[in-house]
mmCIF file of C-alpha atoms and ligand atoms in Angstrom:
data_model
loop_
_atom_site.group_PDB
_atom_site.id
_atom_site.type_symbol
_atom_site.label_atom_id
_atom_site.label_comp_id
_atom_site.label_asym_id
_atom_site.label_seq_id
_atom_site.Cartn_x
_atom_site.Cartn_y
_atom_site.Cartn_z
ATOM 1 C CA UNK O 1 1.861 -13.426 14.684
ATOM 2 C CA UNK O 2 4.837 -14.038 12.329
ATOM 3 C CA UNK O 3 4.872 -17.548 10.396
ATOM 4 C CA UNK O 4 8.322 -19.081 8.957
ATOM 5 C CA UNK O 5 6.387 -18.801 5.403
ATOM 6 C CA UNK O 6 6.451 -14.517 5.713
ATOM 7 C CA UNK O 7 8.626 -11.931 5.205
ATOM 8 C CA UNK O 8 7.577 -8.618 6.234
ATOM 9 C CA UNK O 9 9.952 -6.198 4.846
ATOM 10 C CA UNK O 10 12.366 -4.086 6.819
ATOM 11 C CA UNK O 11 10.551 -0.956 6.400
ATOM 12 C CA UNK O 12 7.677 -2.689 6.962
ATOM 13 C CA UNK O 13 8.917 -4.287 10.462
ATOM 14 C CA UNK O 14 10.075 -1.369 11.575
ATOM 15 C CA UNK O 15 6.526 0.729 11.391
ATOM 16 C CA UNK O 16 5.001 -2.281 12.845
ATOM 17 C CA UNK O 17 7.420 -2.516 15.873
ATOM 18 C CA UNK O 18 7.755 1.203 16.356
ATOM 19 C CA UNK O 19 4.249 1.964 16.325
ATOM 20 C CA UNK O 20 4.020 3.560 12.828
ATOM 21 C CA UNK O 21 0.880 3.520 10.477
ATOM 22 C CA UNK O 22 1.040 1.010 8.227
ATOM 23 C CA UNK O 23 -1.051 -0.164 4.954
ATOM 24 C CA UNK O 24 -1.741 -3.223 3.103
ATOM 25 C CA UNK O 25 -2.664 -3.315 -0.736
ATOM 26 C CA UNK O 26 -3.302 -6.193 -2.540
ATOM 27 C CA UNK O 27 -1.727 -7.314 -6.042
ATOM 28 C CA UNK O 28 -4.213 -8.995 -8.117
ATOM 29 C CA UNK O 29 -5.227 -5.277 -8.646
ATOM 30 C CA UNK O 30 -1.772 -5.265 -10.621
ATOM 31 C CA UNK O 31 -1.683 -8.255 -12.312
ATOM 32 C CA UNK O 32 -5.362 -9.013 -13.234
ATOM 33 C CA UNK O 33 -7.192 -5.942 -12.338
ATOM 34 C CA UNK O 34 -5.608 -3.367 -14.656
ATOM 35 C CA UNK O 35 -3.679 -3.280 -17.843
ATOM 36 C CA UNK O 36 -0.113 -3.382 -18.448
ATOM 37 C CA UNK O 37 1.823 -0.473 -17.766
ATOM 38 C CA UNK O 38 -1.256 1.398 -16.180
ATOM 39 C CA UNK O 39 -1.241 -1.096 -13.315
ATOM 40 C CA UNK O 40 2.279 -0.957 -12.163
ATOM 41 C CA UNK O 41 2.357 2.885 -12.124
ATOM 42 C CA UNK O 42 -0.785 2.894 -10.405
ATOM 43 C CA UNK O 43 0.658 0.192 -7.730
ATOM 44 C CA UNK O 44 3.477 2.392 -7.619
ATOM 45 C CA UNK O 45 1.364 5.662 -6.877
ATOM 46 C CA UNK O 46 -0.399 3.904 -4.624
ATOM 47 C CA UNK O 47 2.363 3.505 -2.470
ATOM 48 C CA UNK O 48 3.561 6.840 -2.595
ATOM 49 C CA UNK O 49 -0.361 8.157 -1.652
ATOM 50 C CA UNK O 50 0.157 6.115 1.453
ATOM 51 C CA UNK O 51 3.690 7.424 2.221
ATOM 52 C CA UNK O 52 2.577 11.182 1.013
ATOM 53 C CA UNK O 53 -0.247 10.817 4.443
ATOM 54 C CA UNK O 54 2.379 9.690 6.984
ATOM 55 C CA UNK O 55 1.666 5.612 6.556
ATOM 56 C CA UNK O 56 4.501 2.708 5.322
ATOM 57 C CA UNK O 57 2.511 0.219 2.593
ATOM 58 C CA UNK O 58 2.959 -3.297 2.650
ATOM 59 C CA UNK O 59 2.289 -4.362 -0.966
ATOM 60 C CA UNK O 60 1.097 -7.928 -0.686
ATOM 61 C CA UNK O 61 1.812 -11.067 -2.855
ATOM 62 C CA UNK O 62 3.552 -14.425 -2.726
ATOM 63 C CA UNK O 63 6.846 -14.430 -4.686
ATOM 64 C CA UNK O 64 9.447 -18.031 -4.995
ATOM 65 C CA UNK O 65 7.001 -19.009 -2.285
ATOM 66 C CA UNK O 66 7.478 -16.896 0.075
ATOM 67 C CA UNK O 67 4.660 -14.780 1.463
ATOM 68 C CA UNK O 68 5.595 -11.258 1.408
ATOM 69 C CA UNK O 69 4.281 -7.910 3.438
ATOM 70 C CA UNK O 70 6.355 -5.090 1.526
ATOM 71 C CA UNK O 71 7.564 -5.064 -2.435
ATOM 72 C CA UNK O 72 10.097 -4.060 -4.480
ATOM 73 C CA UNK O 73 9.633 -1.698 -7.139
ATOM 74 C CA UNK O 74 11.351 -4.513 -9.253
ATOM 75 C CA UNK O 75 9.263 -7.071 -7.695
ATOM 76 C CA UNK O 76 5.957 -4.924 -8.550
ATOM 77 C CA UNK O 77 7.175 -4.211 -11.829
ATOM 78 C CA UNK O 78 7.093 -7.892 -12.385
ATOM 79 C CA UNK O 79 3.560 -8.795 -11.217
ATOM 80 C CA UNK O 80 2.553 -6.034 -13.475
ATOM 81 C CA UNK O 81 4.668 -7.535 -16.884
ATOM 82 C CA UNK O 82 3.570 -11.040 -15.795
ATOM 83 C CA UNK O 83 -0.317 -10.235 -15.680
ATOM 84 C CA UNK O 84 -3.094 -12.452 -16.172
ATOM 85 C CA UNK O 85 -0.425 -14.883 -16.614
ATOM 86 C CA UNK O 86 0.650 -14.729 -12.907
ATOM 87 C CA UNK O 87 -1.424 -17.194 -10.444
ATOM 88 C CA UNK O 88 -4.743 -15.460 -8.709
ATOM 89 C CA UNK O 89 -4.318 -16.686 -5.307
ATOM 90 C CA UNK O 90 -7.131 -16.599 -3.062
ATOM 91 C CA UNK O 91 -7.394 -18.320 0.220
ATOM 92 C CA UNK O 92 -7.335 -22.114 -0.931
ATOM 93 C CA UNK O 93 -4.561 -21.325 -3.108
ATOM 94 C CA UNK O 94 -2.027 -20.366 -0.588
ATOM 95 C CA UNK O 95 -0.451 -23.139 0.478
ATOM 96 C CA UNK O 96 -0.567 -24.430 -2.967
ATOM 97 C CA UNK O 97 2.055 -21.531 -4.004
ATOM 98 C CA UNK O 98 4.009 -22.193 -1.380
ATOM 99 C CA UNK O 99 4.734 -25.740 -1.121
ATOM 100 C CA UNK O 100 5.722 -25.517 -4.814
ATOM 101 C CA UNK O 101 8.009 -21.924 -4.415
ATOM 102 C CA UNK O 102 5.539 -20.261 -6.566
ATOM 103 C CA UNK O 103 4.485 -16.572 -7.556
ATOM 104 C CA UNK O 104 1.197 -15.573 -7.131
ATOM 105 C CA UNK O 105 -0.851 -12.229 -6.945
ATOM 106 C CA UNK O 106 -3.052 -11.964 -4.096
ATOM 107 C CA UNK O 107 -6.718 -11.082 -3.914
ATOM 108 C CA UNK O 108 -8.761 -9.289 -1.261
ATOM 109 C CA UNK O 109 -9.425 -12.416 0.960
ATOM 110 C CA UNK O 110 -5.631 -14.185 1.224
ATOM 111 C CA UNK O 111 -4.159 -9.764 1.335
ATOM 112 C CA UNK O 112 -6.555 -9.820 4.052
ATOM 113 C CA UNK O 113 -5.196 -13.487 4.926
ATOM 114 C CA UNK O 114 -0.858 -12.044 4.752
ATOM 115 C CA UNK O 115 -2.091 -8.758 6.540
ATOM 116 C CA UNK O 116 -3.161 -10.705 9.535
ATOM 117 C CA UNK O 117 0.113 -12.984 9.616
ATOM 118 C CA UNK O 118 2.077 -9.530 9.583
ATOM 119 C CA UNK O 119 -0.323 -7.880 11.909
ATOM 120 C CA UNK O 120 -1.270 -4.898 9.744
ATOM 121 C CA UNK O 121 -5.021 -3.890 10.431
ATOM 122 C CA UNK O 122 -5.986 -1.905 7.582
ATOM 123 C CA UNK O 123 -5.787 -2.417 3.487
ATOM 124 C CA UNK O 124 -6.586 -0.433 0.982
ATOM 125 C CA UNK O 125 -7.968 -1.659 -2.812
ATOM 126 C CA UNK O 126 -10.042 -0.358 -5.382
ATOM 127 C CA UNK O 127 -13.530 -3.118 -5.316
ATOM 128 C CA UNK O 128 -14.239 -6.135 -2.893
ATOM 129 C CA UNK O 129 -15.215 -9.390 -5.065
ATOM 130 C CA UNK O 130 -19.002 -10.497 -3.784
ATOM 131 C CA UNK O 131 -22.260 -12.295 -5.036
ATOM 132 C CA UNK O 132 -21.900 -12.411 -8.406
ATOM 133 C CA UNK O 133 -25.367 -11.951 -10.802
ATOM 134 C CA UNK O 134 -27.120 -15.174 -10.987
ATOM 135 C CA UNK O 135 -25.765 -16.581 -8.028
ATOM 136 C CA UNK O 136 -28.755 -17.864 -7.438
ATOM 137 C CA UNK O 137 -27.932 -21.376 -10.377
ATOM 138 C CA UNK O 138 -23.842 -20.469 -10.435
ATOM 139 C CA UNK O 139 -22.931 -20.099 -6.835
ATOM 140 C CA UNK O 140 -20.205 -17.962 -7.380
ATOM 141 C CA UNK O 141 -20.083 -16.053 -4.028
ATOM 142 C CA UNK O 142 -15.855 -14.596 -3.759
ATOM 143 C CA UNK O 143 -14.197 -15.639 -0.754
ATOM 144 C CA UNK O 144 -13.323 -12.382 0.286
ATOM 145 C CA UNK O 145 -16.861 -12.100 1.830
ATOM 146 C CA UNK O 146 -15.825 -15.498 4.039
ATOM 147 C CA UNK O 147 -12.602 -13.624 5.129
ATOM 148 C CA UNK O 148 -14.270 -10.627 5.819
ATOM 149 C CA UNK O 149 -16.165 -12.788 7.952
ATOM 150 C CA UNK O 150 -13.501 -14.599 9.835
ATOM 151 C CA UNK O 151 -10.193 -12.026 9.642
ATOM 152 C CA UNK O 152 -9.848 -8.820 11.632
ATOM 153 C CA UNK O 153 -8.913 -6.325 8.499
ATOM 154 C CA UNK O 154 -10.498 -3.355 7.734
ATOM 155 C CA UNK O 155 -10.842 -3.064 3.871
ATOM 156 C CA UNK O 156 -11.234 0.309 2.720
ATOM 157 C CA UNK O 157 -12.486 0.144 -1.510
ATOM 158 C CA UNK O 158 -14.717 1.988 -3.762
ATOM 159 C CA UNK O 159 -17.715 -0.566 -2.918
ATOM 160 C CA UNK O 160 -18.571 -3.041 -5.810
ATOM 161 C CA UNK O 161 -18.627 -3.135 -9.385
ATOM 162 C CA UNK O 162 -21.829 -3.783 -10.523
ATOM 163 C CA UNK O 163 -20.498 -6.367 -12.460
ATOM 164 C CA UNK O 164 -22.160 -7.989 -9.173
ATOM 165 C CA UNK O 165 -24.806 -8.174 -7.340
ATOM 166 C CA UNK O 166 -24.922 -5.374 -5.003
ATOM 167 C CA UNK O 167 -28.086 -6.580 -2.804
ATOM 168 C CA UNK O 168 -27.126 -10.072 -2.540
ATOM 169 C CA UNK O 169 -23.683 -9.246 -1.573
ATOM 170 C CA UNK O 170 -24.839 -6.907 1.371
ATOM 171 C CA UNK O 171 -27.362 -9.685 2.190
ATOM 172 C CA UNK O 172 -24.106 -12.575 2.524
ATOM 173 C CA UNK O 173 -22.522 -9.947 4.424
ATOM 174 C CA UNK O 174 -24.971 -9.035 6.397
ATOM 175 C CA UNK O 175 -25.764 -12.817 8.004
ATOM 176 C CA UNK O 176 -21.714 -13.151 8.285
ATOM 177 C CA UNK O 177 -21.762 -10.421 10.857
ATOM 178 C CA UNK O 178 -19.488 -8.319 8.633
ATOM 179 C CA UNK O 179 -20.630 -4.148 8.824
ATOM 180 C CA UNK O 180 -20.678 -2.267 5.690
ATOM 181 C CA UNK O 181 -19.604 1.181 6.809
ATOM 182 C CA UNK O 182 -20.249 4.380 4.301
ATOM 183 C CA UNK O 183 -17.543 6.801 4.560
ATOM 184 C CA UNK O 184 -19.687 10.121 4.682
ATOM 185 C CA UNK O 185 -22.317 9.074 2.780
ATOM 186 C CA UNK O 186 -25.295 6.312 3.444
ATOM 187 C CA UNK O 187 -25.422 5.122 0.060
ATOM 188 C CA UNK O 188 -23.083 1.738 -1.014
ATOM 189 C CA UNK O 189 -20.960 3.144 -3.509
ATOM 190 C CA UNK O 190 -20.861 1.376 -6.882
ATOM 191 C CA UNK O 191 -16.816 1.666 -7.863
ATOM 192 C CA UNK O 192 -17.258 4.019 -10.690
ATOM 193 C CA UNK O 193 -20.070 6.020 -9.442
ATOM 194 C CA UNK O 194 -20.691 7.276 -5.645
ATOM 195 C CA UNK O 195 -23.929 5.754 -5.266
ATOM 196 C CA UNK O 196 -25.717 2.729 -5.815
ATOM 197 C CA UNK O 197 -29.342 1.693 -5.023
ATOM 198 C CA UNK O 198 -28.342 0.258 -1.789
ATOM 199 C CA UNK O 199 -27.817 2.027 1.664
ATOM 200 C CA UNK O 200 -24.524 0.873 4.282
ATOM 201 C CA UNK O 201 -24.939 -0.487 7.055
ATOM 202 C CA UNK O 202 -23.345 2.985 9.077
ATOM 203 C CA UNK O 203 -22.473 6.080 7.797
ATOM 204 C CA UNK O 204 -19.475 7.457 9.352
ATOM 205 C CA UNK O 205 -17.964 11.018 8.781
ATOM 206 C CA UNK O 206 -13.945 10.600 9.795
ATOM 207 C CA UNK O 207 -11.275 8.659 10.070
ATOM 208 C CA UNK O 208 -11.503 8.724 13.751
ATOM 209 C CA UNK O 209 -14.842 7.520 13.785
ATOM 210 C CA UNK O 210 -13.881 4.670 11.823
ATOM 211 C CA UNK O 211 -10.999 3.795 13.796
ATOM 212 C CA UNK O 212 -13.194 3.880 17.153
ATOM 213 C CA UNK O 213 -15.984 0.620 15.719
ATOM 214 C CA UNK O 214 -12.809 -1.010 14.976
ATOM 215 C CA UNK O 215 -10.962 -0.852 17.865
ATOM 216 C CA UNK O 216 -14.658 -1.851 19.793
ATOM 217 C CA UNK O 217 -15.101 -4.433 17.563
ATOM 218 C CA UNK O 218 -11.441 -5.729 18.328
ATOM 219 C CA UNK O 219 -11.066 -4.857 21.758
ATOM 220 C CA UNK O 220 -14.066 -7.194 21.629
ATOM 221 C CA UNK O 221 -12.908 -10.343 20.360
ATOM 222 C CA UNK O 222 -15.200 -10.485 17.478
ATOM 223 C CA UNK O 223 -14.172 -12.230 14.566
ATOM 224 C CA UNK O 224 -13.864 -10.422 11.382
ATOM 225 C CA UNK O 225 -13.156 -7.392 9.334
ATOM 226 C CA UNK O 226 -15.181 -4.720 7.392
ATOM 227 C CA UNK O 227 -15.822 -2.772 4.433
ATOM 228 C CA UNK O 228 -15.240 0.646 4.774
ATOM 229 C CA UNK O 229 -16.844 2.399 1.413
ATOM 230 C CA UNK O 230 -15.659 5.202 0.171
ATOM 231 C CA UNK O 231 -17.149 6.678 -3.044
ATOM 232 C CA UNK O 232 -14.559 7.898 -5.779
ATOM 233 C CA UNK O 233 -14.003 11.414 -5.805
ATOM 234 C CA UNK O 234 -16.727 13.608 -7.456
ATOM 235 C CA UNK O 235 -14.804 14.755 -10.270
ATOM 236 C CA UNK O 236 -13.684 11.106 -11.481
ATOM 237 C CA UNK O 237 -17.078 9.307 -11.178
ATOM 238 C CA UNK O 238 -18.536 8.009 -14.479
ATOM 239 C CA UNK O 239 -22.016 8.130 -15.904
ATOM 240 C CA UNK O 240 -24.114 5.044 -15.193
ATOM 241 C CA UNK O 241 -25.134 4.472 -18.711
ATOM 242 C CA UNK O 242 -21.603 3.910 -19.983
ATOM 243 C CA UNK O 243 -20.868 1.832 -16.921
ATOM 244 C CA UNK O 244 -24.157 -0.187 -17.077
ATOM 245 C CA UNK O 245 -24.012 -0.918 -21.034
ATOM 246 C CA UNK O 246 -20.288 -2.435 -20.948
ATOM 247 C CA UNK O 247 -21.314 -4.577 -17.759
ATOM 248 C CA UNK O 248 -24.216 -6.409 -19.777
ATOM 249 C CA UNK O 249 -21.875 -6.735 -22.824
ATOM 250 C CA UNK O 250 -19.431 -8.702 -21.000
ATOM 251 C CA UNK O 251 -21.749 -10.430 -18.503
ATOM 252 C CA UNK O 252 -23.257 -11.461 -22.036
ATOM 253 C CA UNK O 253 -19.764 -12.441 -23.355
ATOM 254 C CA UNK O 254 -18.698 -14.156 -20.457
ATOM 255 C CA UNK O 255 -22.112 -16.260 -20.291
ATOM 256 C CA UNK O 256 -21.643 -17.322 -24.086
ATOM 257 C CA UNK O 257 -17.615 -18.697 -23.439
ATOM 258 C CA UNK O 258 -18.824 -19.974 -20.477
ATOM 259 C CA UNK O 259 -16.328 -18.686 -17.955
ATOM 260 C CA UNK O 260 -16.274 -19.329 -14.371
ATOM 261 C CA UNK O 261 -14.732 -20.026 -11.228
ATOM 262 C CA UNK O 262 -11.478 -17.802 -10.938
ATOM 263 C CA UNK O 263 -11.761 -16.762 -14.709
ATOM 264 C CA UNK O 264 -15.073 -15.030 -13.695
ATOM 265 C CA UNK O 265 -13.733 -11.852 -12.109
ATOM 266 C CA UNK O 266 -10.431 -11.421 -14.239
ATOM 267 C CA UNK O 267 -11.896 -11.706 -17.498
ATOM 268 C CA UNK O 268 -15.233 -9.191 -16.602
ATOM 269 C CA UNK O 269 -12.615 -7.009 -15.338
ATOM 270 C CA UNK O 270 -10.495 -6.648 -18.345
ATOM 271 C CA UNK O 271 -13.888 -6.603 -20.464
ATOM 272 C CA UNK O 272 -15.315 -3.604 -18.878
ATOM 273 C CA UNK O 273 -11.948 -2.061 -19.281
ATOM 274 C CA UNK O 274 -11.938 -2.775 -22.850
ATOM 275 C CA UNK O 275 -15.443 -1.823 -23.903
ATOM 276 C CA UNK O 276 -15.176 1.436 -21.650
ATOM 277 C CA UNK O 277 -11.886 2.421 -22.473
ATOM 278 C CA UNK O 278 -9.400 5.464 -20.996
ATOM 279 C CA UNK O 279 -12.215 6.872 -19.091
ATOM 280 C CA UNK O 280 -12.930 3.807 -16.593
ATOM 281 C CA UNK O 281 -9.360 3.272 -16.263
ATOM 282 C CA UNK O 282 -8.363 6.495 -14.946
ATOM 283 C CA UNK O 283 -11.068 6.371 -12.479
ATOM 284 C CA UNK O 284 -9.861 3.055 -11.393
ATOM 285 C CA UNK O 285 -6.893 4.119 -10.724
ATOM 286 C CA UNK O 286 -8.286 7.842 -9.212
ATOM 287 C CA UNK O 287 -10.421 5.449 -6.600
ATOM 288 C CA UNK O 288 -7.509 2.838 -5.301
ATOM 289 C CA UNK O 289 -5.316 6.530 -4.393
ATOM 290 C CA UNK O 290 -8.583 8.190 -2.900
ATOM 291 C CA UNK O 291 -9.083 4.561 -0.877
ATOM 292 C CA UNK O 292 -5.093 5.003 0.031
ATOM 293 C CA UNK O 293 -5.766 8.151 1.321
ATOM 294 C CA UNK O 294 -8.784 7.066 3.878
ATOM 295 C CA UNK O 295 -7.231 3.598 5.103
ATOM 296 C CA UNK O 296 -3.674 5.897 5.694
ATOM 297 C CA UNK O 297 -5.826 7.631 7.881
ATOM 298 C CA UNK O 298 -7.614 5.073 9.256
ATOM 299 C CA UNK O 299 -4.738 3.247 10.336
ATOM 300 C CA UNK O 300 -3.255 6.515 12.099
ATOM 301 C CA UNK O 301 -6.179 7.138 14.050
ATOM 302 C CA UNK O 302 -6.128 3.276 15.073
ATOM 303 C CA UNK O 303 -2.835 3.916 16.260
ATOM 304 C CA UNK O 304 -3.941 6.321 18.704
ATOM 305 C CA UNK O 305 -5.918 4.235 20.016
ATOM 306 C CA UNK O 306 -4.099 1.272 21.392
HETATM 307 N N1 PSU K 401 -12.925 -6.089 -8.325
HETATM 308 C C1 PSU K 401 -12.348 -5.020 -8.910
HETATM 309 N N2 PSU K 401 -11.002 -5.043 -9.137
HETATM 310 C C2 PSU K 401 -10.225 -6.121 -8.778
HETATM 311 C C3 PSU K 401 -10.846 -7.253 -8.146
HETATM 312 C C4 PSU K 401 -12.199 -7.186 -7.941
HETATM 313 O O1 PSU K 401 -13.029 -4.051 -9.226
HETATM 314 O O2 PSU K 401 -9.008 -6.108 -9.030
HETATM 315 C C5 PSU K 401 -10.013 -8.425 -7.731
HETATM 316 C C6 PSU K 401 -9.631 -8.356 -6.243
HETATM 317 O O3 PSU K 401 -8.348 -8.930 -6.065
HETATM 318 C C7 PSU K 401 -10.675 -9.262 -5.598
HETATM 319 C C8 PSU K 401 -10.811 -10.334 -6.642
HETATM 320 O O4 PSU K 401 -10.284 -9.773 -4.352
HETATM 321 O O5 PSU K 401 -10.779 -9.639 -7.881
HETATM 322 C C9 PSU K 401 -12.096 -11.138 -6.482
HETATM 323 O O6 PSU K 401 -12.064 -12.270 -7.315
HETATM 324 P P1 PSU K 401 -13.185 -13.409 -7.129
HETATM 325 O O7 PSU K 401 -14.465 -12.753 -7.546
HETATM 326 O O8 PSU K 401 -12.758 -14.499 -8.071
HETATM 327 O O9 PSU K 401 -13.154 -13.800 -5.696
HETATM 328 MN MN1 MN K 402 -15.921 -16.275 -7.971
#
């Protein structure tokens, strides 16, 4: 489907008409995920991960309101400068940005939301958004679990920080039909280490394999994308401790300014960051290439399938 609103870049359009590989990546991960330069050069190796396995990438964000599949380096560069200053735009913010010729960085759900305009299948990012702790009296549930539910992307990421809650999240996945798939391993990985307490829905061992439930799943009709979780690499993964002790400071912090809504995510983010310093970054950005890698591959073996 192509809209009036997008523009898929030429490189872009071209792997999508002549039957290339291509891969979606998100932006907030640039402008509110990491810090300023980090985030642009990771953006920018990102890309070159994807290109490096034989796939085009289709940065996604919304710039002068226009939706775009495909980025400039120049364009990047200035989603990274802007930051947390740039608009998070999630599903109900869309049209919002574009009535108004706005920029805005795009999260999981409205990547997912561009990806589907442009037809591109498969995205790659670094952790979903899901039930955050204490849902139970905030109701802060992201709405990339709803698109999961109701858009037919596959969203390859490093599982969940635990800055949420891992159980509940499976749970609100689980009764929105959308499968958690464990890329050879059966444990839900927890962003900055491989494992969590929590087993996927389906291990699967290749790309292939992966490629094969979504083109049932498809070929089906059924609504919806899925998670494909794949744990960062052995030699990047952080002790829990570290992890687990920065989380409960700035869960603590965040609780005591009182943020929410949007500000939730954004400002744990950037806390956990902070309080964990070179060592979670790097493993960040050592998870979003590794997730590069496996959706590039994905998205081949998809290929081969139509
Ligand atoms: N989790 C991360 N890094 C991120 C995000 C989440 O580890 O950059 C970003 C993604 O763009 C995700 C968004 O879609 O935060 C979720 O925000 P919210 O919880 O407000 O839906
Ligand atoms: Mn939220």
């Amino acid at each position: 489907m192509t809209t009036p609103y997008l523009d898929i870049a030429p490189e872009v359009q071209a792997a999508l008409q002549s039957g290339q590989p291509v891969v979606a990546l998100e932006s907030t991960i640039i402008s509110h995920g990491m810090p300023y330069p980090q985030n642009v050069a990771t953006a920018l190796q990102v890309e070159a991960e994807v290109r490096a396995a034989g796939a085009v990438p289709a940065t996604i964000a919304i710039l002068g309101g226009r939706l775009k599949a495909g980025l400039s380096h120049a364009e990047i560069e200035a989603l990274g400068k802007a930051g947390r200053e740039v608009v998070k735009v999630s599903r109900r913010d869309i049209p919002f940005m574009v009535a108004q010729g706005r920029m805005g960085a795009t999260t999981v759900a409205s990547t997912m939301v561009i990806a589907d305009m442009a037809g591109i299948r498969v995205f790659a990012t670094g952790g979903i958004g899901g039930v955050h702790r204490g849902a139970q009296q905030s109701f802060d549930v992201s709405a990339d679990l709803q698109e999961l539910a109701q858009t037919p992307v596959a969203v390859v990421c490093a599982g969940a920080k635990s800055i949420l809650d891992l159980g509940l999240t499976l749970e609100y996945l689980e009764t929105h039909g959308v499968p958690v798939v464990g890329y050879q391993t059966e444990w839900l990985p927890a962003f900055f280490t491989r494992e969590s307490a929590f087993k996927v829905d389906y291990r699967l061992d290749t790309p292939a394999e992966i490629a094969r439930v979504l083109h049932a799943k498809w070929a089906m009709a059924l609504r919806g994308g899925m998670v494909i979780a794949n744990p960062i690499p052995h030699e990047y993964a952080m002790p829990r401790d570290a992890i687990d002790a920065a989380v409960e400071q700035a869960l603590l912090e965040a609780q005591q300014q009182r943020i929410g809504g949007k500000e939730s995510t954004p400002f744990l983010l950037a806390r956990v960051c902070e309080l964990t310093g070179g060592d979670s970054l790097a493993a960040n950005i050592q998870l979003v290439r590794n997730n590069a890698r496996l959706a590039s591959a994905v998205a081949r073996e998809l290929l081969a399938l139509k």
